[in-house]
Amino acid sequence: MARLLTTPNLTEAKAVDLCRAEEIAEKHPVTVESLAVNIVKKMKKNKCKFCGDWHEFAKGVCPALGKNCKRCGGKNHFERVCNVERKKQKKRFKVKKVCDESSDSDEADQESESELESSDSASIGKIYDRSNSGGHVLADLDVFIGDNWQPVRCELDTGANTSLVGQDWLIKMTQQDCPELLPSKYHLRNFGGGHIPVLGEVKIPCRRNGRKYKLILQVVDVKHGPLWSVKVCKHLGFVKFCNSVSFNTPQSEQDFLNIHRIKAQQIVDRHKHIFDGIGKFSGVVSLEIDPEVSPSIQPPRRVPIALRGKLKEELRTLDREGVIVKETRHTEWVSNIVLVKRKEQATDSIRICLDPIPLNKALKRPHLQFTTIDEILPELGKAKVFSTADARKGFWHVVLDEDSSRLTTFWTPFGRYRWTRLPFGIASAPEIFQMKLQEVIQGLPGIECIADDLLIYGSGDTLKEA
């Protein structure tokens, strides 16, 4: 009745329609709650017999679609809903944990009880040393995959930071086109710096001396068998690091060291001129200047009062040794200096370095290809005895001519000085020093130059010959 009173322009036909609609609504009541219940009933999820989870039964929704069962090897279902009878449980061993200091993920981790039931287990056998013939150090490995034991020979690499295996090898051993891999956060690079694509990682349990380990290998898109890192080799007992060396000699260790100290001192006494003062290469060096660059005199940089005493003492020492001289005449180039604290010495001394920013822009550099470790390694194939020699204050061994020396004039609170030797800070100094050093060692066998260091080695088939 209230609806009829509030309807505008009510006619007899409209009143009849409204009354009939009210009668039908009273006979068939429909509420929002009943609609919601019907929707929930239609969207009710069922437990899936393929994955074991609750989800809507629709095509493509089940996560087990296209996956392989770890128990029976069948497709499109998970291990927890597999109806195949479980295999007999193997004897469980305690696992020794092998950690990798370079990452939070361990290459060898502790196994759980379910993982011990896995068919992928290994035992270590004989080791083959082929390093003398240019080969690798290998170890026999028996891997059990698919009810068959297959002998595998793995490579031991003490220069690798992580263990890896090629995808082709993994496919061949597991007899699966797409072996299941775990995500990996490693970014691998080879010895030359090239990128090695990582597809994932796989865990392989193995046995060694009555203990079980679970090795984590990075799966790479390269044709390669299993390779073990130095961390795994060490914990499995294939590599042992010795911090001391013993000799089968009648003398004690202290007597042996004293003998070699006496021999070293005899060498120093025999060649005193080499070890006293600062040496120098033969000849002088001229610094080449681009004539199109205008000379520059930098504004003098103030030296802190706390360092003036140390600077004055260092200037006296360098002047006494002939490394610098006082400059009183006009020079077209004047640079500032940088004071660097010497960390290698116990005394609180400083080193004076030139800061020739405008001068470096004008200098012509004698471009030189430096020797790298990769180029030296082939020469060290039979090397067994090594020594190293470091050039003390190497750049100061290079003598500058008069004109080049005037280019290195620098400000100090105690007047202007110039370098008679090649100073630290010159852009072309590394190339000049390297060329001089290579001239000295040219033709000498068993000596290689790397920067300002000399590697001296003895080669031979035996230690005595080396």
CSV table of C-alpha atoms in Angstrom, one decimal:
chain,number,residue,atom,x,y,z
A,1,MET,CA,0.0,0.0,0.0
A,2,ALA,CA,2.9,2.4,0.8
A,3,ARG,CA,4.4,1.8,-2.7
A,4,LEU,CA,1.1,2.6,-4.4
A,5,LEU,CA,0.8,5.9,-2.5
A,6,THR,CA,4.4,7.0,-3.4
A,7,THR,CA,4.1,6.1,-7.1
A,8,PRO,CA,3.5,9.3,-9.2
A,9,ASN,CA,0.8,9.4,-12.0
A,10,LEU,CA,-0.7,6.1,-10.7
A,11,THR,CA,-3.1,4.5,-13.1
A,12,GLU,CA,-5.3,1.4,-12.8
A,13,ALA,CA,-3.0,-0.6,-15.0
A,14,LYS,CA,0.1,0.3,-13.0
A,15,ALA,CA,-1.6,-0.5,-9.7
A,16,VAL,CA,-2.6,-4.0,-11.0
A,17,ASP,CA,1.0,-4.7,-12.1
A,18,LEU,CA,2.5,-3.6,-8.8
A,19,CYS,CA,0.1,-5.8,-6.8
A,20,ARG,CA,0.9,-8.9,-8.9
A,21,ALA,CA,4.7,-8.3,-8.5
A,22,GLU,CA,4.3,-8.1,-4.7
A,23,GLU,CA,2.4,-11.4,-4.6
A,24,ILE,CA,5.1,-13.2,-6.7
A,25,ALA,CA,7.8,-11.8,-4.4
A,26,GLU,CA,6.1,-13.1,-1.3
A,27,LYS,CA,5.8,-16.6,-2.8
A,28,HIS,CA,9.5,-16.8,-4.0
A,29,PRO,CA,11.8,-14.8,-1.6
A,30,VAL,CA,15.4,-14.2,-2.9
A,31,THR,CA,17.9,-12.5,-0.6
A,32,VAL,CA,21.5,-11.3,-1.0
A,33,GLU,CA,22.6,-14.0,1.5
A,34,SER,CA,21.1,-16.8,-0.5
A,35,LEU,CA,22.8,-15.5,-3.7
A,36,ALA,CA,26.2,-15.4,-1.9
A,37,VAL,CA,25.8,-19.0,-0.7
A,38,ASN,CA,25.0,-20.2,-4.2
A,39,ILE,CA,28.1,-18.4,-5.6
A,40,VAL,CA,30.4,-19.9,-2.9
A,41,LYS,CA,29.0,-23.4,-3.6
A,42,LYS,CA,29.8,-23.0,-7.3
A,43,MET,CA,33.4,-21.8,-6.5
A,44,LYS,CA,34.1,-24.5,-3.9
A,45,LYS,CA,37.6,-26.0,-4.4
A,46,ASN,CA,38.3,-29.7,-4.5
A,47,LYS,CA,41.4,-31.6,-3.4
A,48,CYS,CA,43.5,-32.5,-6.4
A,49,LYS,CA,44.6,-36.1,-6.8
A,50,PHE,CA,47.6,-35.1,-8.9
A,51,CYS,CA,49.3,-32.5,-6.6
A,52,GLY,CA,47.6,-33.0,-3.3
A,53,ASP,CA,46.5,-29.3,-2.9
A,54,TRP,CA,43.1,-27.6,-2.9
A,55,HIS,CA,42.4,-25.7,-6.0
A,56,GLU,CA,39.8,-25.2,-8.7
A,57,PHE,CA,39.6,-28.1,-11.1
A,58,ALA,CA,40.3,-26.4,-14.4
A,59,LYS,CA,42.8,-26.9,-17.2
A,60,GLY,CA,46.2,-25.5,-16.5
A,61,VAL,CA,45.6,-24.7,-12.8
A,62,CYS,CA,47.3,-27.8,-11.3
A,63,PRO,CA,51.0,-27.2,-10.6
A,64,ALA,CA,51.8,-30.9,-11.2
A,65,LEU,CA,51.0,-30.6,-14.9
A,66,GLY,CA,54.0,-31.5,-16.9
A,67,LYS,CA,56.2,-32.4,-13.8
A,68,ASN,CA,57.8,-35.7,-13.1
A,69,CYS,CA,57.3,-37.8,-9.9
A,70,LYS,CA,60.5,-38.3,-7.9
A,71,ARG,CA,59.4,-41.7,-6.7
A,72,CYS,CA,58.2,-43.5,-9.9
A,73,GLY,CA,59.3,-41.2,-12.6
A,74,GLY,CA,55.8,-40.8,-14.0
A,75,LYS,CA,54.5,-37.5,-15.3
A,76,ASN,CA,51.7,-35.1,-14.2
A,77,HIS,CA,51.8,-35.9,-10.5
A,78,PHE,CA,53.9,-35.3,-7.4
A,79,GLU,CA,55.6,-37.7,-5.0
A,80,ARG,CA,53.2,-37.2,-2.1
A,81,VAL,CA,50.2,-38.5,-4.1
A,82,CYS,CA,52.1,-41.3,-5.9
A,83,ASN,CA,50.5,-44.7,-5.4
A,84,VAL,CA,53.7,-46.7,-6.0
A,85,GLU,CA,55.0,-48.5,-3.0
A,86,ARG,CA,57.8,-46.8,-1.2
A,87,LYS,CA,61.3,-48.4,-1.5
A,88,LYS,CA,63.0,-49.9,1.5
A,89,GLN,CA,64.6,-47.2,3.5
A,90,LYS,CA,68.4,-47.2,3.3
A,91,LYS,CA,70.7,-47.0,6.3
A,92,ARG,CA,71.0,-43.4,7.4
A,93,PHE,CA,74.4,-41.8,8.0
A,94,LYS,CA,75.3,-38.6,9.7
A,95,VAL,CA,76.3,-35.9,7.2
A,96,LYS,CA,79.4,-33.7,7.5
A,97,LYS,CA,78.6,-30.2,6.5
A,98,VAL,CA,80.9,-28.5,4.0
A,99,CYS,CA,80.7,-24.7,3.9
A,100,ASP,CA,81.6,-22.3,1.2
A,101,GLU,CA,83.0,-19.0,2.7
A,102,SER,CA,82.3,-17.0,-0.5
A,103,SER,CA,78.5,-17.6,-0.4
A,104,ASP,CA,75.6,-18.3,2.0
A,105,SER,CA,74.7,-21.4,0.0
A,106,ASP,CA,76.9,-24.4,0.8
A,107,GLU,CA,78.3,-26.6,-1.9
A,108,ALA,CA,77.9,-29.6,0.5
A,109,ASP,CA,75.0,-29.5,2.9
A,110,GLN,CA,73.5,-31.8,5.4
A,111,GLU,CA,71.0,-34.4,4.0
A,112,SER,CA,67.5,-34.9,5.4
A,113,GLU,CA,66.0,-38.4,5.9
A,114,SER,CA,63.9,-38.1,2.8
A,115,GLU,CA,66.8,-37.0,0.7
A,116,LEU,CA,68.9,-40.0,1.9
A,117,GLU,CA,66.3,-42.2,0.1
A,118,SER,CA,67.2,-40.6,-3.2
A,119,SER,CA,68.8,-43.0,-5.8
A,120,ASP,CA,71.5,-40.4,-6.6
A,121,SER,CA,74.5,-41.5,-4.4
A,122,ALA,CA,78.2,-41.7,-5.0
A,123,SER,CA,81.4,-43.3,-3.7
A,124,ILE,CA,84.9,-42.0,-4.3
A,125,GLY,CA,87.6,-44.3,-5.6
A,126,LYS,CA,91.0,-44.0,-7.2
A,127,ILE,CA,92.7,-40.7,-8.0
A,128,TYR,CA,94.6,-40.2,-11.3
A,129,ASP,CA,97.3,-37.5,-11.5
A,130,ARG,CA,97.8,-36.4,-15.1
A,131,SER,CA,99.3,-33.0,-14.3
A,132,ASN,CA,102.8,-33.9,-15.5
A,133,SER,CA,101.5,-34.7,-18.9
A,134,GLY,CA,99.5,-31.5,-19.2
A,135,GLY,CA,96.2,-33.1,-18.1
A,136,HIS,CA,94.1,-32.8,-15.0
A,137,VAL,CA,93.8,-34.5,-11.6
A,138,LEU,CA,90.8,-36.9,-11.8
A,139,ALA,CA,89.0,-39.0,-9.2
A,140,ASP,CA,86.8,-42.1,-9.9
A,141,LEU,CA,83.1,-41.6,-8.9
A,142,ASP,CA,80.4,-44.3,-9.0
A,143,VAL,CA,77.0,-42.7,-9.3
A,144,PHE,CA,73.8,-44.7,-8.9
A,145,ILE,CA,71.0,-43.5,-11.2
A,146,GLY,CA,68.0,-45.4,-12.4
A,147,ASP,CA,68.9,-48.7,-10.7
A,148,ASN,CA,72.3,-48.8,-12.4
A,149,TRP,CA,75.8,-47.9,-11.1
A,150,GLN,CA,77.7,-45.9,-13.6
A,151,PRO,CA,81.4,-45.2,-13.2
A,152,VAL,CA,82.2,-41.4,-13.6
A,153,ARG,CA,85.6,-39.7,-13.5
A,154,CYS,CA,85.4,-36.2,-12.0
A,155,GLU,CA,87.9,-33.4,-12.2
A,156,LEU,CA,89.6,-31.9,-9.1
A,157,ASP,CA,90.2,-28.2,-9.6
A,158,THR,CA,91.8,-26.3,-6.7
A,159,GLY,CA,91.5,-23.1,-8.6
A,160,ALA,CA,87.7,-23.2,-8.7
A,161,ASN,CA,85.5,-21.5,-6.1
A,162,THR,CA,82.5,-23.6,-6.7
A,163,SER,CA,81.7,-27.1,-8.1
A,164,LEU,CA,79.9,-27.4,-11.5
A,165,VAL,CA,78.7,-29.9,-14.1
A,166,GLY,CA,77.6,-29.6,-17.7
A,167,GLN,CA,73.9,-29.9,-18.6
A,168,ASP,CA,74.7,-32.5,-21.3
A,169,TRP,CA,76.4,-34.8,-18.7
A,170,LEU,CA,73.4,-34.4,-16.4
A,171,ILE,CA,70.9,-35.3,-19.1
A,172,LYS,CA,73.0,-38.4,-20.1
A,173,MET,CA,73.3,-39.7,-16.5
A,174,THR,CA,69.7,-39.1,-15.5
A,175,GLN,CA,68.3,-40.2,-18.8
A,176,GLN,CA,65.9,-37.2,-18.6
A,177,ASP,CA,65.4,-34.6,-21.3
A,178,CYS,CA,64.8,-31.9,-18.7
A,179,PRO,CA,66.3,-32.7,-15.3
A,180,GLU,CA,64.8,-30.8,-12.5
A,181,LEU,CA,67.1,-28.1,-11.3
A,182,LEU,CA,67.1,-25.8,-8.3
A,183,PRO,CA,67.5,-22.0,-8.7
A,184,SER,CA,71.0,-20.7,-8.4
A,185,LYS,CA,72.3,-17.3,-7.5
A,186,TYR,CA,75.8,-17.8,-8.8
A,187,HIS,CA,77.4,-15.8,-11.6
A,188,LEU,CA,80.4,-17.8,-12.9
A,189,ARG,CA,83.4,-16.6,-14.9
A,190,ASN,CA,86.2,-18.6,-16.4
A,191,PHE,CA,89.9,-18.0,-15.9
A,192,GLY,CA,90.0,-15.5,-18.7
A,193,GLY,CA,87.1,-13.5,-17.3
A,194,GLY,CA,84.4,-14.8,-19.8
A,195,HIS,CA,80.9,-15.4,-18.6
A,196,ILE,CA,79.7,-19.0,-18.0
A,197,PRO,CA,75.9,-19.3,-18.2
A,198,VAL,CA,74.4,-21.0,-15.1
A,199,LEU,CA,71.1,-22.8,-15.7
A,200,GLY,CA,70.6,-23.8,-12.0
A,201,GLU,CA,72.0,-26.2,-9.4
A,202,VAL,CA,71.7,-29.8,-8.5
A,203,LYS,CA,72.4,-31.8,-5.3
A,204,ILE,CA,74.2,-35.1,-5.5
A,205,PRO,CA,74.8,-37.2,-2.3
A,206,CYS,CA,78.1,-39.0,-2.1
A,207,ARG,CA,80.0,-41.2,0.4
A,208,ARG,CA,83.6,-40.7,1.5
A,209,ASN,CA,85.4,-42.7,4.3
A,210,GLY,CA,82.2,-43.8,5.9
A,211,ARG,CA,80.5,-40.4,5.9
A,212,LYS,CA,77.9,-38.9,3.6
A,213,TYR,CA,78.0,-35.6,1.8
A,214,LYS,CA,75.5,-33.8,-0.4
A,215,LEU,CA,77.4,-31.9,-3.1
A,216,ILE,CA,75.8,-28.9,-4.7
A,217,LEU,CA,76.9,-28.5,-8.3
A,218,GLN,CA,76.2,-25.5,-10.5
A,219,VAL,CA,74.7,-26.7,-13.8
A,220,VAL,CA,76.2,-24.8,-16.7
A,221,ASP,CA,75.4,-24.7,-20.4
A,222,VAL,CA,78.8,-26.0,-21.4
A,223,LYS,CA,79.9,-29.6,-22.3
A,224,HIS,CA,81.8,-30.6,-19.2
A,225,GLY,CA,81.8,-33.4,-16.7
A,226,PRO,CA,81.6,-32.8,-12.9
A,227,LEU,CA,84.3,-30.5,-11.5
A,228,TRP,CA,84.9,-30.1,-7.8
A,229,SER,CA,86.0,-26.9,-6.2
A,230,VAL,CA,88.9,-26.5,-3.8
A,231,LYS,CA,86.5,-26.4,-0.8
A,232,VAL,CA,85.0,-29.8,-1.7
A,233,CYS,CA,88.4,-31.3,-2.5
A,234,LYS,CA,89.7,-30.2,0.9
A,235,HIS,CA,86.8,-31.5,3.0
A,236,LEU,CA,86.7,-34.8,1.1
A,237,GLY,CA,90.4,-35.3,1.8
A,238,PHE,CA,91.8,-35.1,-1.8
A,239,VAL,CA,93.8,-31.9,-1.1
A,240,LYS,CA,95.7,-31.1,2.1
A,241,PHE,CA,97.3,-27.7,2.8
A,242,CYS,CA,100.6,-27.9,4.6
A,243,ASN,CA,101.7,-24.9,6.6
A,244,SER,CA,105.2,-26.2,7.3
A,245,VAL,CA,107.9,-28.2,5.5
A,246,SER,CA,110.2,-30.7,7.1
A,247,PHE,CA,113.5,-31.9,5.8
A,248,ASN,CA,115.3,-35.1,6.4
A,249,THR,CA,118.5,-33.4,7.4
A,250,PRO,CA,120.7,-33.9,10.5
A,251,GLN,CA,120.3,-30.3,11.4
A,252,SER,CA,117.3,-28.9,13.3
A,253,GLU,CA,114.9,-26.5,11.7
A,254,GLN,CA,116.6,-23.5,13.4
A,255,ASP,CA,120.0,-24.6,12.1
A,256,PHE,CA,118.6,-25.0,8.6
A,257,LEU,CA,117.2,-21.5,8.7
A,258,ASN,CA,120.4,-20.1,10.0
A,259,ILE,CA,122.4,-21.7,7.2
A,260,HIS,CA,120.3,-20.0,4.6
A,261,ARG,CA,120.4,-16.7,6.4
A,262,ILE,CA,124.2,-16.9,6.3
A,263,LYS,CA,124.1,-17.7,2.6
A,264,ALA,CA,121.7,-14.8,1.9
A,265,GLN,CA,123.9,-12.4,3.9
A,266,GLN,CA,127.0,-13.6,1.9
A,267,ILE,CA,125.1,-12.6,-1.3
A,268,VAL,CA,124.3,-9.2,0.1
A,269,ASP,CA,127.9,-8.6,1.2
A,270,ARG,CA,129.2,-9.7,-2.1
A,271,HIS,CA,127.0,-7.2,-4.0
A,272,LYS,CA,126.7,-4.2,-1.5
A,273,HIS,CA,126.4,-1.7,-4.3
A,274,ILE,CA,123.0,-3.2,-5.3
A,275,PHE,CA,121.5,-3.1,-1.8
A,276,ASP,CA,122.8,0.3,-0.7
A,277,GLY,CA,120.9,3.5,-1.6
A,278,ILE,CA,118.8,3.9,-4.6
A,279,GLY,CA,120.0,2.3,-7.9
A,280,LYS,CA,119.6,3.7,-11.4
A,281,PHE,CA,119.2,2.4,-14.9
A,282,SER,CA,121.9,3.3,-17.5
A,283,GLY,CA,121.2,6.3,-19.7
A,284,VAL,CA,118.7,9.1,-19.2
A,285,VAL,CA,115.0,9.5,-20.2
A,286,SER,CA,113.4,12.4,-22.0
A,287,LEU,CA,109.7,13.3,-21.4
A,288,GLU,CA,107.9,14.2,-24.7
A,289,ILE,CA,105.5,17.2,-24.5
A,290,ASP,CA,102.8,18.0,-27.0
A,291,PRO,CA,103.7,21.5,-28.3
A,292,GLU,CA,100.0,22.4,-28.8
A,293,VAL,CA,99.4,22.3,-25.1
A,294,SER,CA,100.2,25.5,-23.3
A,295,PRO,CA,102.5,25.4,-20.2
A,296,SER,CA,100.7,25.7,-16.9
A,297,ILE,CA,101.8,26.9,-13.4
A,298,GLN,CA,99.4,25.6,-10.8
A,299,PRO,CA,98.4,27.8,-7.9
A,300,PRO,CA,100.4,26.7,-4.8
A,301,ARG,CA,98.5,24.3,-2.5
A,302,ARG,CA,98.9,24.9,1.2
A,303,VAL,CA,100.4,22.2,3.3
A,304,PRO,CA,98.9,21.6,6.8
A,305,ILE,CA,101.1,22.9,9.6
A,306,ALA,CA,101.1,19.4,11.2
A,307,LEU,CA,102.9,18.0,8.2
A,308,ARG,CA,105.4,20.7,7.5
A,309,GLY,CA,108.0,19.2,9.7
A,310,LYS,CA,107.8,15.8,8.1
A,311,LEU,CA,107.8,17.4,4.6
A,312,LYS,CA,110.9,19.4,5.4
A,313,GLU,CA,112.7,16.3,6.7
A,314,GLU,CA,111.7,14.2,3.6
A,315,LEU,CA,112.9,17.0,1.3
A,316,ARG,CA,116.3,17.0,3.0
A,317,THR,CA,116.6,13.2,2.6
A,318,LEU,CA,115.7,13.3,-1.1
A,319,ASP,CA,118.0,16.2,-1.7
A,320,ARG,CA,120.8,14.4,0.0
A,321,GLU,CA,120.2,11.2,-2.1
A,322,GLY,CA,120.1,13.2,-5.3
A,323,VAL,CA,116.5,12.4,-6.1
A,324,ILE,CA,115.5,16.2,-6.1
A,325,VAL,CA,117.4,19.4,-6.4
A,326,LYS,CA,116.5,23.0,-5.5
A,327,GLU,CA,115.2,25.1,-8.4
A,328,THR,CA,115.7,28.9,-8.4
A,329,ARG,CA,115.3,29.7,-12.0
A,330,HIS,CA,112.0,30.3,-13.9
A,331,THR,CA,110.2,27.2,-15.2
A,332,GLU,CA,107.2,27.1,-17.5
A,333,TRP,CA,105.7,24.1,-15.6
A,334,VAL,CA,105.1,24.1,-11.9
A,335,SER,CA,102.9,21.4,-10.2
A,336,ASN,CA,101.7,20.7,-6.7
A,337,ILE,CA,102.5,17.7,-4.6
A,338,VAL,CA,100.5,15.1,-2.7
A,339,LEU,CA,101.8,13.7,0.7
A,340,VAL,CA,101.1,10.0,1.2
A,341,LYS,CA,101.6,8.2,4.5
A,342,ARG,CA,103.8,5.1,4.2
A,343,LYS,CA,101.8,2.2,5.5
A,344,GLU,CA,104.6,-0.4,5.1
A,345,GLN,CA,106.9,1.3,7.6
A,346,ALA,CA,106.6,1.5,11.4
A,347,THR,CA,107.7,5.1,11.5
A,348,ASP,CA,105.2,7.8,10.8
A,349,SER,CA,107.0,8.9,7.6
A,350,ILE,CA,105.5,10.3,4.3
A,351,ARG,CA,106.1,9.9,0.6
A,352,ILE,CA,106.1,12.9,-1.8
A,353,CYS,CA,104.2,12.3,-5.0
A,354,LEU,CA,103.8,14.8,-7.8
A,355,ASP,CA,100.3,15.9,-8.8
A,356,PRO,CA,100.9,17.1,-12.4
A,357,ILE,CA,97.3,17.2,-13.7
A,358,PRO,CA,98.0,19.8,-16.5
A,359,LEU,CA,101.4,18.2,-17.3
A,360,ASN,CA,99.9,14.7,-17.7
A,361,LYS,CA,97.6,16.1,-20.4
A,362,ALA,CA,100.5,17.4,-22.4
A,363,LEU,CA,102.8,14.3,-22.0
A,364,LYS,CA,103.0,11.9,-24.9
A,365,ARG,CA,102.8,8.3,-23.5
A,366,PRO,CA,105.0,5.5,-25.0
A,367,HIS,CA,102.2,3.0,-25.2
A,368,LEU,CA,103.5,-0.5,-24.1
A,369,GLN,CA,101.8,-3.9,-23.9
A,370,PHE,CA,102.3,-5.1,-20.3
A,371,THR,CA,103.1,-8.7,-19.5
A,372,THR,CA,100.2,-10.6,-17.9
A,373,ILE,CA,100.0,-13.7,-15.8
A,374,ASP,CA,98.3,-15.6,-18.6
A,375,GLU,CA,101.3,-15.1,-20.8
A,376,ILE,CA,103.8,-16.3,-18.2
A,377,LEU,CA,101.9,-19.4,-17.1
A,378,PRO,CA,103.0,-21.6,-20.1
A,379,GLU,CA,106.7,-20.9,-19.2
A,380,LEU,CA,106.1,-22.2,-15.7
A,381,GLY,CA,105.1,-25.7,-16.7
A,382,LYS,CA,108.2,-27.4,-15.2
A,383,ALA,CA,109.1,-24.7,-12.7
A,384,LYS,CA,109.7,-26.0,-9.2
A,385,VAL,CA,111.8,-23.3,-7.4
A,386,PHE,CA,110.6,-19.7,-7.2
A,387,SER,CA,112.0,-16.4,-5.9
A,388,THR,CA,110.7,-12.8,-6.2
A,389,ALA,CA,112.5,-9.5,-6.2
A,390,ASP,CA,110.9,-6.1,-5.8
A,391,ALA,CA,112.5,-2.9,-7.1
A,392,ARG,CA,112.7,-0.5,-4.1
A,393,LYS,CA,111.1,2.8,-5.2
A,394,GLY,CA,111.2,1.6,-8.7
A,395,PHE,CA,110.4,4.8,-10.6
A,396,TRP,CA,113.3,6.6,-8.9
A,397,HIS,CA,115.7,4.3,-10.7
A,398,VAL,CA,115.0,6.1,-14.0
A,399,VAL,CA,117.2,9.2,-14.5
A,400,LEU,CA,115.7,12.3,-16.2
A,401,ASP,CA,117.6,14.6,-18.5
A,402,GLU,CA,117.8,18.4,-17.7
A,403,ASP,CA,114.8,19.5,-19.8
A,404,SER,CA,112.6,16.7,-18.5
A,405,SER,CA,113.7,17.4,-14.9
A,406,ARG,CA,112.6,21.1,-15.2
A,407,LEU,CA,109.1,19.9,-16.3
A,408,THR,CA,108.7,18.2,-12.9
A,409,THR,CA,109.2,21.4,-10.8
A,410,PHE,CA,106.9,21.6,-7.8
A,411,TRP,CA,105.8,24.0,-5.0
A,412,THR,CA,106.7,23.6,-1.3
A,413,PRO,CA,106.6,26.0,1.6
A,414,PHE,CA,110.4,25.9,1.6
A,415,GLY,CA,110.9,26.8,-2.1
A,416,ARG,CA,110.6,25.1,-5.4
A,417,TYR,CA,112.3,21.8,-6.2
A,418,ARG,CA,112.5,19.6,-9.3
A,419,TRP,CA,112.9,15.8,-9.7
A,420,THR,CA,116.1,14.4,-11.2
A,421,ARG,CA,114.5,10.9,-11.1
A,422,LEU,CA,111.2,9.8,-12.5
A,423,PRO,CA,108.6,10.9,-9.9
A,424,PHE,CA,105.4,9.1,-8.8
A,425,GLY,CA,102.4,10.7,-10.5
A,426,ILE,CA,103.7,11.0,-14.0
A,427,ALA,CA,101.2,9.5,-16.5
A,428,SER,CA,103.9,7.8,-18.6
A,429,ALA,CA,106.0,6.6,-15.6
A,430,PRO,CA,104.7,2.9,-15.7
A,431,GLU,CA,105.5,2.4,-19.4
A,432,ILE,CA,108.9,4.1,-19.1
A,433,PHE,CA,109.9,2.0,-16.0
A,434,GLN,CA,108.6,-1.2,-17.6
A,435,MET,CA,110.7,-0.7,-20.8
A,436,LYS,CA,113.8,0.0,-18.7
A,437,LEU,CA,113.3,-3.1,-16.6
A,438,GLN,CA,112.7,-5.3,-19.7
A,439,GLU,CA,116.0,-4.0,-21.2
A,440,VAL,CA,117.8,-5.1,-18.1
A,441,ILE,CA,116.4,-8.7,-17.9
A,442,GLN,CA,116.4,-9.3,-21.7
A,443,GLY,CA,118.2,-12.5,-22.5
A,444,LEU,CA,118.3,-13.8,-18.9
A,445,PRO,CA,116.7,-17.2,-18.5
A,446,GLY,CA,114.2,-18.0,-15.8
A,447,ILE,CA,113.2,-14.3,-15.2
A,448,GLU,CA,109.9,-12.7,-15.9
A,449,CYS,CA,108.8,-9.2,-15.2
A,450,ILE,CA,105.3,-8.2,-13.8
A,451,ALA,CA,105.0,-4.5,-13.1
A,452,ASP,CA,107.8,-3.6,-10.7
A,453,ASP,CA,108.3,-7.2,-9.5
A,454,LEU,CA,110.7,-9.8,-10.9
A,455,LEU,CA,109.7,-13.5,-10.8
A,456,ILE,CA,112.9,-15.7,-10.8
A,457,TYR,CA,112.3,-19.5,-11.2
A,458,GLY,CA,114.2,-22.7,-11.8
A,459,SER,CA,112.8,-25.4,-14.1
A,460,GLY,CA,113.6,-29.0,-14.5
A,461,ASP,CA,112.3,-32.6,-14.2
A,462,THR,CA,113.6,-32.9,-10.7
A,463,LEU,CA,113.9,-30.5,-7.8
A,464,LYS,CA,117.7,-30.8,-7.8
A,465,GLU,CA,117.9,-29.9,-11.5
A,466,ALA,CA,115.5,-26.9,-10.9
